Structures are given as structure tokens and as C-alpha cells.
PDB file of C-alpha atoms in Angstrom:
ATOM      1  CA  MET A 237     -23.391  82.872  15.904  1.00 45.00           C
ATOM      2  CA  ARG A 238     -21.845  81.279  12.472  1.00 61.00           C
ATOM      3  CA  SER A 239     -18.757  82.240  10.491  1.00 68.00           C
ATOM      4  CA  ASN A 240     -20.623  81.559   7.081  1.00 86.00           C
ATOM      5  CA  GLY A 241     -17.810  79.410   6.892  1.00 89.00           C
ATOM      6  CA  ARG A 242     -19.222  77.338   3.967  1.00 94.00           C
ATOM      7  CA  GLU A 243     -18.470  80.275   2.456  1.00 94.00           C
ATOM      8  CA  HIS A 244     -14.705  81.258   2.625  1.00 95.00           C
ATOM      9  CA  LEU A 245     -14.318  77.326   1.817  1.00 96.00           C
ATOM     10  CA  ALA A 246     -16.067  78.319  -1.364  1.00 96.00           C
ATOM     11  CA  THR A 247     -14.317  81.411  -1.756  1.00 97.00           C
ATOM     12  CA  TYR A 248     -10.346  79.598  -1.415  1.00 97.00           C
ATOM     13  CA  SER A 249     -11.738  76.984  -3.577  1.00 98.00           C
ATOM     14  CA  LEU A 250     -12.485  79.323  -5.953  1.00 98.00           C
ATOM     15  CA  ALA A 251      -9.464  81.174  -5.259  1.00 98.00           C
ATOM     16  CA  THR A 252      -7.346  78.260  -5.940  1.00 98.00           C
ATOM     17  CA  LEU A 253      -8.667  76.894  -8.346  1.00 98.00           C
ATOM     18  CA  ALA A 254      -8.708  80.701 -11.010  1.00 98.00           C
ATOM     19  CA  ASN A 255      -4.576  80.219  -9.408  1.00 97.00           C
ATOM     20  CA  PHE A 256      -4.647  76.595 -10.788  1.00 97.00           C
ATOM     21  CA  LEU A 257      -6.777  77.868 -14.479  1.00 97.00           C
ATOM     22  CA  LEU A 258      -4.114  80.293 -14.513  1.00 95.00           C
ATOM     23  CA  SER A 259      -0.400  78.705 -14.124  1.00 95.00           C
ATOM     24  CA  VAL A 260      -2.038  75.735 -17.035  1.00 94.00           C
ATOM     25  CA  PRO A 261      -1.021  78.625 -20.172  1.00 93.00           C
ATOM     26  CA  GLN A 262       1.969  80.259 -18.000  1.00 92.00           C
ATOM     27  CA  TYR A 263       3.622  76.553 -17.826  1.00 91.00           C
ATOM     28  CA  VAL A 264       2.424  76.134 -21.274  1.00 91.00           C
ATOM     29  CA  ALA A 265       4.243  78.958 -23.029  1.00 90.00           C
ATOM     30  CA  VAL A 266       6.960  79.016 -19.824  1.00 90.00           C
ATOM     31  CA  ASN A 267       8.204  74.885 -21.640  1.00 89.00           C
ATOM     32  CA  THR A 268       8.260  76.222 -24.987  1.00 89.00           C
ATOM     33  CA  ALA A 269      10.426  78.566 -24.417  1.00 88.00           C
ATOM     34  CA  LEU A 270      12.561  76.253 -22.288  1.00 87.00           C
ATOM     35  CA  GLU A 271      12.904  73.689 -25.757  1.00 88.00           C
ATOM     36  CA  LEU A 272      14.193  76.701 -26.583  1.00 86.00           C
ATOM     37  CA  ALA A 273      16.361  77.295 -25.068  1.00 83.00           C
ATOM     38  CA  VAL A 274      15.669  80.621 -23.709  1.00 81.00           C
ATOM     39  CA  ILE A 275      16.284  80.811 -19.943  1.00 77.00           C
ATOM     40  CA  PRO A 276      14.431  82.638 -16.948  1.00 79.00           C
ATOM     41  CA  LYS A 277      15.596  84.450 -14.905  1.00 79.00           C
ATOM     42  CA  GLY A 278      15.279  84.590 -10.911  1.00 78.00           C
ATOM     43  CA  THR A 279      14.562  81.767  -8.587  1.00 77.00           C
ATOM     44  CA  THR A 280      12.805  79.627 -12.091  1.00 78.00           C
ATOM     45  CA  ALA A 281      16.730  79.141 -13.811  1.00 80.00           C
ATOM     46  CA  SER A 282      18.453  78.854 -10.126  1.00 83.00           C
ATOM     47  CA  LEU A 283      15.793  75.355 -10.400  1.00 82.00           C
ATOM     48  CA  ILE A 284      15.770  75.517 -13.081  1.00 82.00           C
ATOM     49  CA  ALA A 285      19.889  74.767 -13.391  1.00 82.00           C
ATOM     50  CA  GLN A 286      19.467  72.973  -9.690  1.00 86.00           C
ATOM     51  CA  TYR A 287      16.971  70.529 -11.113  1.00 85.00           C
ATOM     52  CA  GLY A 288      16.809  70.520 -15.290  1.00 85.00           C
ATOM     53  CA  SER A 289      14.443  71.889 -17.153  1.00 83.00           C
ATOM     54  CA  GLY A 290      11.263  69.439 -16.768  1.00 85.00           C
ATOM     55  CA  THR A 291      11.901  68.990 -12.536  1.00 89.00           C
ATOM     56  CA  GLY A 292      12.682  72.729 -12.290  1.00 88.00           C
ATOM     57  CA  LEU A 293       9.927  74.126 -13.739  1.00 89.00           C
ATOM     58  CA  VAL A 294       7.428  71.888 -12.229  1.00 91.00           C
ATOM     59  CA  LEU A 295       9.387  72.678  -8.229  1.00 93.00           C
ATOM     60  CA  ASP A 296       9.175  76.410  -8.970  1.00 91.00           C
ATOM     61  CA  PHE A 297       5.220  76.471 -10.520  1.00 92.00           C
ATOM     62  CA  LEU A 298       4.708  74.366  -6.759  1.00 94.00           C
ATOM     63  CA  ARG A 299       6.566  76.474  -4.965  1.00 94.00           C
ATOM     64  CA  SER A 300       4.982  79.387  -6.147  1.00 94.00           C
ATOM     65  CA  GLY A 301       1.127  77.710  -5.821  1.00 95.00           C
ATOM     66  CA  LEU A 302       2.221  77.232  -1.848  1.00 97.00           C
ATOM     67  CA  ILE A 303       2.852  81.211  -1.317  1.00 97.00           C
ATOM     68  CA  PHE A 304       0.096  81.758  -3.109  1.00 97.00           C
ATOM     69  CA  GLN A 305      -1.834  79.111  -1.019  1.00 97.00           C
ATOM     70  CA  GLY A 306      -0.353  79.867   2.251  1.00 98.00           C
ATOM     71  CA  VAL A 307      -1.100  83.625   1.715  1.00 98.00           C
ATOM     72  CA  LEU A 308      -5.217  83.064   0.768  1.00 97.00           C
ATOM     73  CA  ALA A 309      -5.399  80.069   3.222  1.00 97.00           C
ATOM     74  CA  VAL A 310      -4.306  83.567   6.383  1.00 97.00           C
ATOM     75  CA  LEU A 311      -6.195  86.084   4.695  1.00 97.00           C
ATOM     76  CA  VAL A 312      -9.710  83.971   4.112  1.00 96.00           C
ATOM     77  CA  VAL A 313      -8.871  82.823   8.156  1.00 95.00           C
ATOM     78  CA  GLY A 314      -8.077  86.606   9.161  1.00 94.00           C
ATOM     79  CA  LEU A 315     -11.761  86.194   7.599  1.00 93.00           C
ATOM     80  CA  ALA A 316     -13.602  83.692   9.580  1.00 91.00           C
ATOM     81  CA  GLY A 317     -12.138  85.560  12.617  1.00 91.00           C
ATOM     82  CA  ALA A 318     -13.947  89.610  10.903  1.00 90.00           C
ATOM     83  CA  ALA A 319     -16.947  87.427  11.167  1.00 88.00           C
ATOM     84  CA  THR A 320     -16.693  86.287  14.167  1.00 87.00           C
ATOM     85  CA  SER A 321     -15.723  89.140  15.512  1.00 84.00           C
ATOM     86  CA  ARG A 322     -18.161  90.643  18.196  1.00 79.00           C
ATOM     87  CA  ARG A 323     -17.422  93.788  18.011  1.00 81.00           C
ATOM     88  CA  GLY A 324     -16.249  96.232  15.311  1.00 77.00           C
ATOM     89  CA  TRP A 325     -17.412  93.429  12.818  1.00 79.00           C
ATOM     90  CA  LYS A 326     -19.119  96.228  10.120  1.00 83.00           C
ATOM     91  CA  TRP A 327     -15.780  97.005   9.779  1.00 89.00           C
ATOM     92  CA  GLN A 328     -13.777  94.854  10.138  1.00 91.00           C
ATOM     93  CA  TYR A 329     -15.038  91.986   7.477  1.00 91.00           C
ATOM     94  CA  PRO A 330     -15.510  94.644   4.440  1.00 93.00           C
ATOM     95  CA  LEU A 331     -12.174  95.115   5.004  1.00 95.00           C
ATOM     96  CA  THR A 332     -10.935  92.543   5.711  1.00 95.00           C
ATOM     97  CA  GLY A 333     -12.515  91.017   2.665  1.00 95.00           C
ATOM     98  CA  VAL A 334     -11.651  93.990   0.398  1.00 96.00           C
ATOM     99  CA  PHE A 335      -8.070  91.928   1.833  1.00 96.00           C
ATOM    100  CA  VAL A 336      -8.847  89.361   0.087  1.00 97.00           C
ATOM    101  CA  SER A 337      -9.851  90.292  -3.486  1.00 97.00           C
ATOM    102  CA  THR A 338      -7.755  92.329  -3.561  1.00 97.00           C
ATOM    103  CA  TYR A 339      -4.924  89.682  -3.232  1.00 98.00           C
ATOM    104  CA  LEU A 340      -6.734  87.636  -5.161  1.00 97.00           C
ATOM    105  CA  ALA A 341      -6.784  90.396  -8.202  1.00 97.00           C
ATOM    106  CA  TYR A 342      -3.055  91.525  -7.463  1.00 97.00           C
ATOM    107  CA  HIS A 343      -1.930  88.243  -8.240  1.00 97.00           C
ATOM    108  CA  LEU A 344      -4.140  86.966 -10.543  1.00 97.00           C
ATOM    109  CA  GLY A 345      -3.275  90.164 -12.857  1.00 96.00           C
ATOM    110  CA  GLY A 346       0.063  89.679 -11.974  1.00 95.00           C
ATOM    111  CA  LYS A 347       0.308  85.964 -13.542  1.00 95.00           C
ATOM    112  CA  PHE A 348      -1.821  86.562 -16.815  1.00 95.00           C
ATOM    113  CA  LEU A 349       0.129  89.693 -17.591  1.00 95.00           C
ATOM    114  CA  ASN A 350       3.474  87.230 -17.233  1.00 92.00           C
ATOM    115  CA  ALA A 351       1.922  84.646 -19.119  1.00 92.00           C
ATOM    116  CA  LEU A 352       1.443  87.525 -21.547  1.00 93.00           C
ATOM    117  CA  GLY A 353       5.429  88.466 -21.794  1.00 91.00           C
ATOM    118  CA  TRP A 354       6.339  84.543 -22.173  1.00 89.00           C
ATOM    119  CA  ILE A 355       3.876  84.727 -25.036  1.00 91.00           C
ATOM    120  CA  GLY A 356       6.142  87.826 -26.330  1.00 90.00           C
ATOM    121  CA  VAL A 357       9.110  86.043 -26.084  1.00 88.00           C
ATOM    122  CA  LEU A 358       7.490  82.808 -27.965  1.00 89.00           C
ATOM    123  CA  GLU A 359       6.704  85.431 -30.876  1.00 90.00           C
ATOM    124  CA  THR A 360       9.715  87.483 -30.874  1.00 89.00           C
ATOM    125  CA  SER A 361      12.001  83.668 -31.162  1.00 86.00           C
ATOM    126  CA  GLY A 362       9.735  83.378 -34.259  1.00 88.00           C
ATOM    127  CA  VAL A 363       7.383  80.759 -32.363  1.00 86.00           C
ATOM    128  CA  ASN A 364       3.514  79.783 -33.836  1.00 89.00           C
ATOM    129  CA  VAL A 365       2.162  81.237 -30.379  1.00 88.00           C
ATOM    130  CA  SER A 366      -2.026  81.253 -31.072  1.00 90.00           C
ATOM    131  CA  ASP A 367      -2.068  77.675 -28.579  1.00 90.00           C
ATOM    132  CA  VAL A 368      -0.652  79.647 -26.219  1.00 89.00           C
ATOM    133  CA  TYR A 369      -2.664  82.637 -27.306  1.00 91.00           C
ATOM    134  CA  GLY A 370      -5.664  80.022 -26.740  1.00 93.00           C
ATOM    135  CA  TYR A 371      -4.822  78.392 -23.248  1.00 91.00           C
ATOM    136  CA  LEU A 372      -4.357  82.401 -22.196  1.00 94.00           C
ATOM    137  CA  PHE A 373      -7.652  83.123 -23.416  1.00 95.00           C
ATOM    138  CA  TRP A 374      -9.658  80.685 -23.038  1.00 96.00           C
ATOM    139  CA  PHE A 375      -8.147  79.801 -19.441  1.00 96.00           C
ATOM    140  CA  GLY A 376      -8.480  83.469 -18.914  1.00 96.00           C
ATOM    141  CA  LEU A 377     -12.098  83.733 -19.290  1.00 97.00           C
ATOM    142  CA  ALA A 378     -12.226  80.924 -16.539  1.00 98.00           C
ATOM    143  CA  THR A 379      -9.754  82.422 -14.278  1.00 98.00           C
ATOM    144  CA  ALA A 380     -11.876  85.287 -14.582  1.00 97.00           C
ATOM    145  CA  VAL A 381     -15.496  83.985 -13.949  1.00 98.00           C
ATOM    146  CA  CYS A 382     -14.101  81.976 -10.834  1.00 98.00           C
ATOM    147  CA  TYR A 383     -12.910  85.378  -9.697  1.00 98.00           C
ATOM    148  CA  LEU A 384     -16.222  86.584 -10.036  1.00 98.00           C
ATOM    149  CA  ILE A 385     -18.225  84.643  -7.995  1.00 98.00           C
ATOM    150  CA  ALA A 386     -15.498  84.463  -5.328  1.00 97.00           C
ATOM    151  CA  ILE A 387     -16.730  87.810  -5.183  1.00 97.00           C
ATOM    152  CA  LEU A 388     -20.227  87.311  -5.393  1.00 97.00           C
ATOM    153  CA  VAL A 389     -19.712  84.670  -2.920  1.00 97.00           C
ATOM    154  CA  LEU A 390     -17.592  86.987  -0.060  1.00 95.00           C
ATOM    155  CA  ARG A 391     -20.620  89.745  -0.848  1.00 95.00           C
ATOM    156  CA  ARG A 392     -23.410  87.172   0.121  1.00 94.00           C
ATOM    157  CA  SER A 393     -21.989  85.957   2.812  1.00 93.00           C
ATOM    158  CA  TYR A 394     -22.166  89.828   4.831  1.00 92.00           C
ATOM    159  CA  GLY A 395     -25.596  89.957   3.983  1.00 92.00           C
ATOM    160  CA  LYS A 396     -25.660  86.117   5.747  1.00 91.00           C
ATOM    161  CA  LEU A 397     -23.623  88.053   8.807  1.00 89.00           C
ATOM    162  CA  LYS A 398     -25.094  91.430   8.457  1.00 88.00           C
ATOM    163  CA  GLU A 399     -28.974  89.522   8.718  1.00 89.00           C
ATOM    164  CA  GLU A 400     -27.997  87.233  10.753  1.00 86.00           C
ATOM    165  CA  ARG A 401     -26.432  90.111  13.427  1.00 82.00           C
ATOM    166  CA  ALA A 402     -29.267  92.398  12.991  1.00 83.00           C
ATOM    167  CA  ILE A 403     -31.365  88.963  14.133  1.00 84.00           C
ATOM    168  CA  LEU A 404     -29.443  88.811  17.386  1.00 78.00           C
ATOM    169  CA  ALA A 405     -29.929  92.954  17.808  1.00 77.00           C
ATOM    170  CA  VAL A 406     -33.734  92.973  17.539  1.00 84.00           C
ATOM    171  CA  SER A 407     -34.171  89.786  19.762  1.00 81.00           C
ATOM    172  CA  GLY A 408     -31.983  90.364  21.784  1.00 63.00           C
TER     173      GLY A 408
END
């Protein structure tokens, strides 16, 4: 039995690309805010206080990216495990796929809203934000395309798995 490894790797890669694409306008917005001496709150503020604005911001983005990658890796490995399950795969695989797509949508939506929030801060500070809005629009559009393709790849993976299991049931 196959585990649709190519599709799972494609889903992981597309999710990683989508996360990176939204990180670009978010980084530009936060970096512009830091140049105006607007200090963020939370762990970002502590990293900036400890390492300076440039290094602290990069470390914060790396930290959040690694957390995203870790959670996504666990979910995709769970998806592969559900694909190799002999019993209960008909509900395990789709349910795990829903977990993957929901986590990805939640994370990317939150990241998009965070970037919009930073753009609002810049706008109230009197900064021309048309470039940052442009970045957010185009990178957000590319992110949406990556997300959609990832969902379609998951759907194709389920179809291939279902077809393979049907052939095994008929022959076995």
C-alpha cells in the first residue's frame, strides 16, 4: 500500500511557501513600524530589546516560522499515518486532512490580519502605505493560490487512496 508521499510532500511544500509569502509583507510592515520607533508587544518586543531591531525581528520571524513548520510536519505525518492505516482510513484520512487545511487556513488568516493591523498602525502614523498594501495584495493572492492548490492536492490524494483501496477490495 502506498501512502501518497508525493502528495503529502507537495502539501507540506505549498503550505510552507504560503507561509513564507505572507511573511514578506508582514516583515515589511513591522520593519517600517520599527523605523518609526513603534515597538511591538509580546515576545517580539523582548527579542528586539535583547538583540536590536534588525536581528530581533528576524529571530521572531524565524521562531514563528519554525513553530509553524513543526505543527505542520506533525499534521502531515499524521496524514501519512492515516493513509497507511488498514482499518478506519475512510474517516481518519479525511478528518486529518480537515485538520491540516483548518490549521493552515487559521494560521494564514491570522498572519494576514496581523499584517493588516501593522498597516493600520503605519497609516495612523502618517506613513504612505500604498507599497505595503501592494505587497500584501500580491503576496496574499499568491498565498491564496498556494492554499487552494494544497487543498486540491489533498483531495487528489484522497481520491487516489480511495481508488487503490477499492482495487484491493475487489482483488482481495
